[in-house]
Short mmCIF file of C-alpha atoms in Angstrom, two decimals:
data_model
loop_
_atom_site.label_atom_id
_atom_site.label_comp_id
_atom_site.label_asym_id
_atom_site.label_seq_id
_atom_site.Cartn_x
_atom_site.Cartn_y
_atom_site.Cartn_z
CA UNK V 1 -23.82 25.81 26.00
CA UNK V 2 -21.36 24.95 23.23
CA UNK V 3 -17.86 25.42 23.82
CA UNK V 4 -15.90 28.27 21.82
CA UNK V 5 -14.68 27.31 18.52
CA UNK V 6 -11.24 28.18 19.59
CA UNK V 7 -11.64 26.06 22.87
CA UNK V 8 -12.91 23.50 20.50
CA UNK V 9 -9.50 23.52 18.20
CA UNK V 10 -7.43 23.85 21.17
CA UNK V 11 -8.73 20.30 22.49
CA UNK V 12 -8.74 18.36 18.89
CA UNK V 13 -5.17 19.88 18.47
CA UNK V 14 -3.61 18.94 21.84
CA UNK V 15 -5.62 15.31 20.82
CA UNK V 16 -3.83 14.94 17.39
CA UNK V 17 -0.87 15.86 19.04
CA UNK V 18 -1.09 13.37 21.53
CA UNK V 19 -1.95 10.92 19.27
CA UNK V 20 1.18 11.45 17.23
CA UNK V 21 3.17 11.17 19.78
CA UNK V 22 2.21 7.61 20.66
CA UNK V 23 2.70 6.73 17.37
CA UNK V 24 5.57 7.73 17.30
CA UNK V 25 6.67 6.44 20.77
CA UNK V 26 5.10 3.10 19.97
CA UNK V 27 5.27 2.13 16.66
CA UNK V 28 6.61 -1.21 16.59
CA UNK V 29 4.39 -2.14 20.01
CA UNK V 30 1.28 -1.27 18.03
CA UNK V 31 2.27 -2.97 14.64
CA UNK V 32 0.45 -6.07 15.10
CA UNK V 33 -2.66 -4.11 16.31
CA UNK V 34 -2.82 -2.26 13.08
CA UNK V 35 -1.92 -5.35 11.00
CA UNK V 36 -5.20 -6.55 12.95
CA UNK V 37 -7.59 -3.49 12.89
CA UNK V 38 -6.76 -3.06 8.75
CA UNK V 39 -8.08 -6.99 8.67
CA UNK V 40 -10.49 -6.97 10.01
CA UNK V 41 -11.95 -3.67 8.28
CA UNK V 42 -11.05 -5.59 5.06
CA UNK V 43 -13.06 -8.31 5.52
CA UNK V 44 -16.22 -6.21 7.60
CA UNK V 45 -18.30 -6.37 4.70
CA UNK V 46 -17.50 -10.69 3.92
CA UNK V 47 -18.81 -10.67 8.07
CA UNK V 48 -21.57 -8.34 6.88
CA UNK V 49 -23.14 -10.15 3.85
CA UNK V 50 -22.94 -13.62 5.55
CA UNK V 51 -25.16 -11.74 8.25
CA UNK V 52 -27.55 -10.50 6.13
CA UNK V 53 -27.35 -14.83 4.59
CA UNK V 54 -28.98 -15.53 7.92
CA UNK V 55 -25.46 -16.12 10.27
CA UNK V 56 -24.44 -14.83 13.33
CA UNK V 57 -21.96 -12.35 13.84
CA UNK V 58 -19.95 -15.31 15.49
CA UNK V 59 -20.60 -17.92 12.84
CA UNK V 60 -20.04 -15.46 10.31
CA UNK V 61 -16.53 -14.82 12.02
CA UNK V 62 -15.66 -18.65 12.63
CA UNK V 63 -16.68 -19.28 8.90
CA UNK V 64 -14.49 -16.50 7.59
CA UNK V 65 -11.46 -17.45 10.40
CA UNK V 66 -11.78 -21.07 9.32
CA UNK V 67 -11.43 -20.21 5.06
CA UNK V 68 -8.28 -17.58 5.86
CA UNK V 69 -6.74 -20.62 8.28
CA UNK V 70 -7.59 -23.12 5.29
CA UNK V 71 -6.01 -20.50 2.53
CA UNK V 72 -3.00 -19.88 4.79
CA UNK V 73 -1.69 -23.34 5.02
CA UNK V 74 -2.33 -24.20 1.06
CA UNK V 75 0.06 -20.37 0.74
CA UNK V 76 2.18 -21.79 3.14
CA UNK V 77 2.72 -25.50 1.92
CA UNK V 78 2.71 -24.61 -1.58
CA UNK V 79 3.24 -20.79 -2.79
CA UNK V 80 5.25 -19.07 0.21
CA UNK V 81 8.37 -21.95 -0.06
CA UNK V 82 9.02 -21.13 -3.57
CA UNK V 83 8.58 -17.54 -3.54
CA UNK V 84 11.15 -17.38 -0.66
CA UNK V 85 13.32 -19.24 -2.79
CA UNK V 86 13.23 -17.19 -5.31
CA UNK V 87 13.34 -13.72 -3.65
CA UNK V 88 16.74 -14.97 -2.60
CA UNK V 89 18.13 -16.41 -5.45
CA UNK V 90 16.98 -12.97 -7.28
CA UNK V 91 18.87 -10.81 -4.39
CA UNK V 92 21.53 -13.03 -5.33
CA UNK V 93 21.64 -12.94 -8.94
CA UNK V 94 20.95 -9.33 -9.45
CA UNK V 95 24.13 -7.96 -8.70
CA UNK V 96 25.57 -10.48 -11.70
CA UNK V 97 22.85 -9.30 -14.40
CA UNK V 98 23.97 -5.83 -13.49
CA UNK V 99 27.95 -6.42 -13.98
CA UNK V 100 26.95 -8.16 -16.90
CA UNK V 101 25.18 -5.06 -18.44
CA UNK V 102 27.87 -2.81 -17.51
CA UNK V 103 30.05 -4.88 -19.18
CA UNK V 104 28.11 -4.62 -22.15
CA UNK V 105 28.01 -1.12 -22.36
CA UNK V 106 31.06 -1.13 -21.64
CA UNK V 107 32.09 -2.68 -24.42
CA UNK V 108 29.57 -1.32 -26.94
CA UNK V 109 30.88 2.57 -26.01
CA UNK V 110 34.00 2.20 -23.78
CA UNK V 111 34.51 5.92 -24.11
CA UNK V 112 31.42 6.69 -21.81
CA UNK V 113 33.42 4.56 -18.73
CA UNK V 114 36.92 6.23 -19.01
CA UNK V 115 38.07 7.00 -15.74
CA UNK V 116 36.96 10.46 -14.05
CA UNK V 117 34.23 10.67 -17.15
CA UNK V 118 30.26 11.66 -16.28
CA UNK V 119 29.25 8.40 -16.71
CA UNK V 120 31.80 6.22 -15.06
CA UNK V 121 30.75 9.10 -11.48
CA UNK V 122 27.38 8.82 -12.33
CA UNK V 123 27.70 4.30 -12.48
CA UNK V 124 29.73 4.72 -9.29
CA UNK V 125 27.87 7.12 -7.26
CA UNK V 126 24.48 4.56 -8.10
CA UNK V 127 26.47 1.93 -7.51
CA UNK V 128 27.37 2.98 -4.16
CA UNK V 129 23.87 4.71 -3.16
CA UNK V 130 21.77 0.74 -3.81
CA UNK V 131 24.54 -0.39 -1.64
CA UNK V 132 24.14 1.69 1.12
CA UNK V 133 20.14 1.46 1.17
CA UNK V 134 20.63 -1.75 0.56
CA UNK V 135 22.81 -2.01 3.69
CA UNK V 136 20.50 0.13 5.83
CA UNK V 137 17.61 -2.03 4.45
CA UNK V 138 19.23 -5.43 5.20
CA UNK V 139 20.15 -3.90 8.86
CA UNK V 140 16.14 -2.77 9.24
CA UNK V 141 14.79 -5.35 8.36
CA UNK V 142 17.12 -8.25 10.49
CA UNK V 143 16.90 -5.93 13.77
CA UNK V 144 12.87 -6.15 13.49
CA UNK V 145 11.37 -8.44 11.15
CA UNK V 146 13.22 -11.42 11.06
CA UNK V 147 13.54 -11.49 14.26
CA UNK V 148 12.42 -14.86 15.20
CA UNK V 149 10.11 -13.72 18.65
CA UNK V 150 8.65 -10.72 16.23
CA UNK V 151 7.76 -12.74 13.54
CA UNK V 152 6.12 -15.28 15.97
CA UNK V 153 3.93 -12.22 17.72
CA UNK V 154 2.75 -11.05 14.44
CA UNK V 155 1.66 -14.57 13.47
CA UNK V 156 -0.17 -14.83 16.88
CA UNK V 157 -1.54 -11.76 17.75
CA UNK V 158 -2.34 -10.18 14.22
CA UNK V 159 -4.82 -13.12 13.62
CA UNK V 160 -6.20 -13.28 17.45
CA UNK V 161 -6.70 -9.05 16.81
CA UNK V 162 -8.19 -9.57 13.45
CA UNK V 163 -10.80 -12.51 14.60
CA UNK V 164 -11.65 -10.31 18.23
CA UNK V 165 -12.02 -6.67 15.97
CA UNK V 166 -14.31 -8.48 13.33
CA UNK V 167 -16.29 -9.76 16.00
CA UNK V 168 -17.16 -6.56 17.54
CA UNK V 169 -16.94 -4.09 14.35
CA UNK V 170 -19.86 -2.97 14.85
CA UNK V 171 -20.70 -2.72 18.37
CA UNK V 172 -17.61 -0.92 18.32
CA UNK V 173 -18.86 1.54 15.53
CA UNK V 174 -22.03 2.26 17.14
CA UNK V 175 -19.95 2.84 20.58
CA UNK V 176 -17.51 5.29 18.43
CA UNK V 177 -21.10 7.12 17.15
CA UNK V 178 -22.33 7.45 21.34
CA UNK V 179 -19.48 9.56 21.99
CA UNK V 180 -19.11 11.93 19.18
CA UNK V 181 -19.95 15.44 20.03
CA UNK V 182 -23.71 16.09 19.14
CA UNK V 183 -23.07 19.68 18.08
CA UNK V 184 -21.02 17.98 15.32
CA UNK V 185 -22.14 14.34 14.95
CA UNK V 186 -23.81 15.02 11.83
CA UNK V 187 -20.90 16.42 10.24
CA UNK V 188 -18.65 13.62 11.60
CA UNK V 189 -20.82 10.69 10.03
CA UNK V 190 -20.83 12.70 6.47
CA UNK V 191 -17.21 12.90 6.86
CA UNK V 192 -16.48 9.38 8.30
CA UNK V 193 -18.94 8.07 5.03
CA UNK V 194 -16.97 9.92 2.76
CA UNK V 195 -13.82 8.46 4.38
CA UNK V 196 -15.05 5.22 4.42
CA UNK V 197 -16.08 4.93 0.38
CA UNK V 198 -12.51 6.29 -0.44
CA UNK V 199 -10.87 3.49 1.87
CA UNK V 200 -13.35 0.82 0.72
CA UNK V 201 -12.96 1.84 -3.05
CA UNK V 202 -8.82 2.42 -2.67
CA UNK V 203 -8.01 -0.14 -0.29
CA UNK V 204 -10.12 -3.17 -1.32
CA UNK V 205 -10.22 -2.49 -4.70
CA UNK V 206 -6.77 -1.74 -4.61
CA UNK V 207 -5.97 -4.99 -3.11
CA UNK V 208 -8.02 -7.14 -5.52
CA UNK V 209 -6.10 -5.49 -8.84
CA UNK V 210 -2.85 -6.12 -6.96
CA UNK V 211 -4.13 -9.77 -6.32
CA UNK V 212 -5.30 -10.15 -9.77
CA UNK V 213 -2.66 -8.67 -11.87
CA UNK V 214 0.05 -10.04 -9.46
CA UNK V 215 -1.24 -13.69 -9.98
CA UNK V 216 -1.29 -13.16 -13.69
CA UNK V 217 2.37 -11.81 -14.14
CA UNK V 218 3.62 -14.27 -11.83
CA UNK V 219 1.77 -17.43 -13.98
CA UNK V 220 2.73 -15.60 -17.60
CA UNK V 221 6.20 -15.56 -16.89
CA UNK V 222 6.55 -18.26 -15.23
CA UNK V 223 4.65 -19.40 -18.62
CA UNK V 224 7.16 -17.92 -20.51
CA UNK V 225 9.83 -19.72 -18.36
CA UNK V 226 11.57 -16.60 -16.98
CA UNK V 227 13.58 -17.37 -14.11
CA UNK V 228 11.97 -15.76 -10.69
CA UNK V 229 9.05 -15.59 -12.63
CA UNK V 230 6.70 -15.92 -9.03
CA UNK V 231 9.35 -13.29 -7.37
CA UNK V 232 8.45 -11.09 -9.74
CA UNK V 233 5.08 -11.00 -10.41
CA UNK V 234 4.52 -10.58 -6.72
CA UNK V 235 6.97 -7.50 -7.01
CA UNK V 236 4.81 -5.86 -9.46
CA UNK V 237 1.47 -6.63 -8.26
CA UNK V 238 2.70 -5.60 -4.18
CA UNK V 239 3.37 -2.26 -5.84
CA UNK V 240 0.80 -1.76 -7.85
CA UNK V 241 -1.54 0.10 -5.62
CA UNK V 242 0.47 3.12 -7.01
CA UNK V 243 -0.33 3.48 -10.52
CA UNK V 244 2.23 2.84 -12.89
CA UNK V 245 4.52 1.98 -10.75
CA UNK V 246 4.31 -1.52 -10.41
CA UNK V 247 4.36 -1.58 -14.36
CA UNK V 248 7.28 0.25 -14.09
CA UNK V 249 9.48 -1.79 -11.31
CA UNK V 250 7.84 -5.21 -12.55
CA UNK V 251 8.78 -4.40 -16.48
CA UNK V 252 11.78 -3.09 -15.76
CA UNK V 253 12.87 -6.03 -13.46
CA UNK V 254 11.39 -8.73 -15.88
CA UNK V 255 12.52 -7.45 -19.39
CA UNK V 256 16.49 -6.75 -17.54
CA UNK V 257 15.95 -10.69 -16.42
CA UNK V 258 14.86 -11.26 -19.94
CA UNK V 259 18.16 -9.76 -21.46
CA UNK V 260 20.70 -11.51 -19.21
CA UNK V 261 18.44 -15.12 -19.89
CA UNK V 262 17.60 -14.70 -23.18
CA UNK V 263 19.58 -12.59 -24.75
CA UNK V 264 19.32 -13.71 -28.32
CA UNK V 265 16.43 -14.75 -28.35
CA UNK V 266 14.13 -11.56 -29.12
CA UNK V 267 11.07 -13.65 -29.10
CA UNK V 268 11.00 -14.46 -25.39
CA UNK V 269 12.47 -11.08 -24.37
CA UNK V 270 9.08 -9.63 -26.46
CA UNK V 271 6.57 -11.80 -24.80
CA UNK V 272 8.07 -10.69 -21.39
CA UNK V 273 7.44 -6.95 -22.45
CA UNK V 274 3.92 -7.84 -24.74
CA UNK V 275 2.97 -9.59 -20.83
CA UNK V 276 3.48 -6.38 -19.13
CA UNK V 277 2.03 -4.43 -21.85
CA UNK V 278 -1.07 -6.54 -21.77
CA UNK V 279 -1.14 -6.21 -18.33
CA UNK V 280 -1.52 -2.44 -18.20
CA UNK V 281 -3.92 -2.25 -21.51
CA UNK V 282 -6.02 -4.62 -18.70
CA UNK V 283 -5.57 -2.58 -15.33
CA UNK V 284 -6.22 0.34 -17.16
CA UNK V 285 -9.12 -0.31 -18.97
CA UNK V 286 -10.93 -2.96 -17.06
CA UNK V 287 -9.98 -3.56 -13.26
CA UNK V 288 -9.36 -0.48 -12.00
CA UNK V 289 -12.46 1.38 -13.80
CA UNK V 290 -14.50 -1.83 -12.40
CA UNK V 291 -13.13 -2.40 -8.96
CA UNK V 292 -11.73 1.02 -7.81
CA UNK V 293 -13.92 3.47 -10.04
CA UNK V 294 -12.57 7.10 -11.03
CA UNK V 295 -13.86 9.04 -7.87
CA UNK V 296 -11.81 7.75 -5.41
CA UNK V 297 -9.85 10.84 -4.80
CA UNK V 298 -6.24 9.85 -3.95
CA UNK V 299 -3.88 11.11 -6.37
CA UNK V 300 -0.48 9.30 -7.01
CA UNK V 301 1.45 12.01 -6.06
CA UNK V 302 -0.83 12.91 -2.84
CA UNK V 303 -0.21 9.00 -2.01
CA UNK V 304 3.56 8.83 -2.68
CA UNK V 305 3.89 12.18 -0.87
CA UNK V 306 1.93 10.37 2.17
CA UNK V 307 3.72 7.16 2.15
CA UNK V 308 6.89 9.29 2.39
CA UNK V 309 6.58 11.40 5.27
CA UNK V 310 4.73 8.71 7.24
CA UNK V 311 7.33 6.23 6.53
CA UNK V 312 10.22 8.87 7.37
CA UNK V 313 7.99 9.89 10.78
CA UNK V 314 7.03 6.33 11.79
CA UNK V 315 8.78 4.09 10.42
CA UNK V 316 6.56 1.12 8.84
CA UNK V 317 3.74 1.66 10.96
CA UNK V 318 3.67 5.21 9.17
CA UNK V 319 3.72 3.28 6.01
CA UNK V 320 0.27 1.39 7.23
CA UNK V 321 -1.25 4.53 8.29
CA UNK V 322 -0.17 6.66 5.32
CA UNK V 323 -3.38 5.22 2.91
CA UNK V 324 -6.30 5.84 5.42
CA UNK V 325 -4.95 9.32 6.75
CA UNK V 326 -4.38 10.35 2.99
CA UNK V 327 -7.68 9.56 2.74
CA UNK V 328 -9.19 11.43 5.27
CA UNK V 329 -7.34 14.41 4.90
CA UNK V 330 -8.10 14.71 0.96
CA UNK V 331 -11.83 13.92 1.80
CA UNK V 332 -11.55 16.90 4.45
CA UNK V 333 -9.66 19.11 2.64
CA UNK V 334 -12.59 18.72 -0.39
CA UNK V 335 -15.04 19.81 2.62
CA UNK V 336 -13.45 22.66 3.65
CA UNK V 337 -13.59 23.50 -0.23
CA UNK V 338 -16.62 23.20 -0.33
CA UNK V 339 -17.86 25.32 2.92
CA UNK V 340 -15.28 28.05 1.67
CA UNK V 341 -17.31 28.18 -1.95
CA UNK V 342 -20.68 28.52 -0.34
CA UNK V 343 -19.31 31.31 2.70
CA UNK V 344 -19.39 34.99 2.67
CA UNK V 345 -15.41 34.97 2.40
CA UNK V 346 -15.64 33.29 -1.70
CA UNK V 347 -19.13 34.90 -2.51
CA UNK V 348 -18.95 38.18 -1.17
CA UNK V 349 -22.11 40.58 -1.79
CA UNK V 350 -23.75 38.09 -4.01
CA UNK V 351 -23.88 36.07 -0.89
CA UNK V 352 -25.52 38.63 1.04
CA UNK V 353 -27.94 39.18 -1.41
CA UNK V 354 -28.89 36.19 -1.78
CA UNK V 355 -29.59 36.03 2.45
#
């Protein structure tokens, strides 16, 4: 006999609830266990392919561990060095191109900055709110990232996860599908599918436009010979998984370098812009119709609104989370939708007539 539907809601709440908790009790424990679980679901279908090429699932997983280990230490001996570099230099140098364009204004309409005048509040109270989150970022980020023994863990076990989850993906899959309930197992594995294409269309295509357009800012400028050129091309393609907005921080960061290097020299500040420019004419029209496609079903605004209140609840864990549970609620939200158009409740009579 099947249990009540409200006995049914009562367990899957006090589950969910449960669940948060942990989270939210756990976080930082369980980073390098997500780190490891989102790898190795990135690279399932690599494992996947090379299995249906005639491999094992093993030597399918030591060929794929072996190219990541190879690609790690060419990042690490040749990229990573000079991108550090850089990121500092440009926390460094920031604060100076900023002074510098106040001072510009400043002197272009000096009337804007008298004292107690809208602007001269509005300068000040900006001023003081990137200091503070600087501050609080700085403070985050040294009491948990930088920590020596926590970046060590997440170089050890992230990779150890990631190698032991690929191996048994799909054992692990099939076990999941054993313990579903049967009255509902069908329903699950249409909603799990559904999940799954979103995350595999988002998330990996996603990833490979942010690879692609990242590499290409980074070499343009650097082309160009824009200081923390590599710095920030990786800015703009890390955030460009939210549309526009990598455009947006990456242009805006590279075209207010532009000013304070080559001011003067409108040529070089206009192939800085025409680079970003030419990169969106390309996301726009080629990678993302190719590699994400138009169905995927996460709206900015749904995603920003997720990565928010995930972050805020969480902390960065959230943040890692945020994507797949977006996801799955907007895939389940579109199949309530749809049971609510085809019940009595949305078609009334013509429903019953039709029965």
């Amino acid at each position: 006999m099947a249990l009540p539907a409200q006995k049914q809601l009562n367990y899957w709440g006090i589950a969910a609830v449960v669940f948060a908790v942990i989270l939210w009790t756990l976080g930082d424990v369980l980073l390098p266990f997500v780190l490891g679980a989102a790898i190795a679901y990135l690279i399932d279908p690599i494992a996947d392919r090379l299995e249906a090429m005639g491999l094992s699932r093993t030597a399918a997983t030591a060929v794929i561990t072996v190219a990541a280990v190879l690609l790690f230490v060419v990042m690490l001996l040749v990229v990573v060095p000079t991108l550090i570099y850089q990121m500092i230099d440009l926390a460094r140098v920031l604060p100076e191109a900023f002074q510098n364009l106040r001072d510009f204004a400043q002197k272009q309409a000096p009337s804007l900055f008298d004292e107690g005048s809208r602007a001269q509040q509005t300068i000040v109270s900006i001023a003081q709110t990137l200091q503070s989150k600087a501050i609080s970022v700085l403070e985050g980020v040294v009491g948990s990232a930088v920590s020596l023994v926590n970046v060590m863990v997440l170089f050890v076990i992230v990779p150890v996860v990631a190698v032991y989850l690929l191996l048994d993906w799909d054992r692990m899959v099939a076990r999941i599908d054993e313990l579903l309930p049967r009255d509902h197992a069908p329903t699950i594995r249409t909603l799990a599918s559904r999940i799954d294409k979103v995350l595999a269309s988002f998330i990996r295509g996603m990833g490979t436009v942010c690879l692609i357009l990242g590499t290409y800012y980074a070499v343009a400028l650097m082309v160009v010979g824009l200081n923390f050129g590599l710095a920030v091309g990786f800015i703009a393609g890390l955030v460009t998984f939210i549309p526009y907005l990598g455009a947006l921080i990456g242009g805006a960061l590279a075209i207010g370098l532009a000013l304070f290097q080559f001011w003067g020299d409108w040529w070089s500040i206009g192939m800085v812009a025409g680079i970003f420019m030419i990169g969106q004419v390309i996301e726009g029209n080629l990678l993302t119709p190719k590699l994400v496609g138009n169905s995927v079903g996460l709206h900015p605004v749904w995603l920003l609104l997720a990565l928010s209140v995930f972050g805020a609840l969480f902390g960065f864990v959230g943040m890692l989370i945020a994507v797949p549970v977006a996801a799955a609620l907007g895939v389940i939200a579109r199949f309530l939708v749809e049971q609510y158009l085809d019940s009595r409740l949305y078609q009334g009579k013509a429903h019953n007539d039709a029965d």
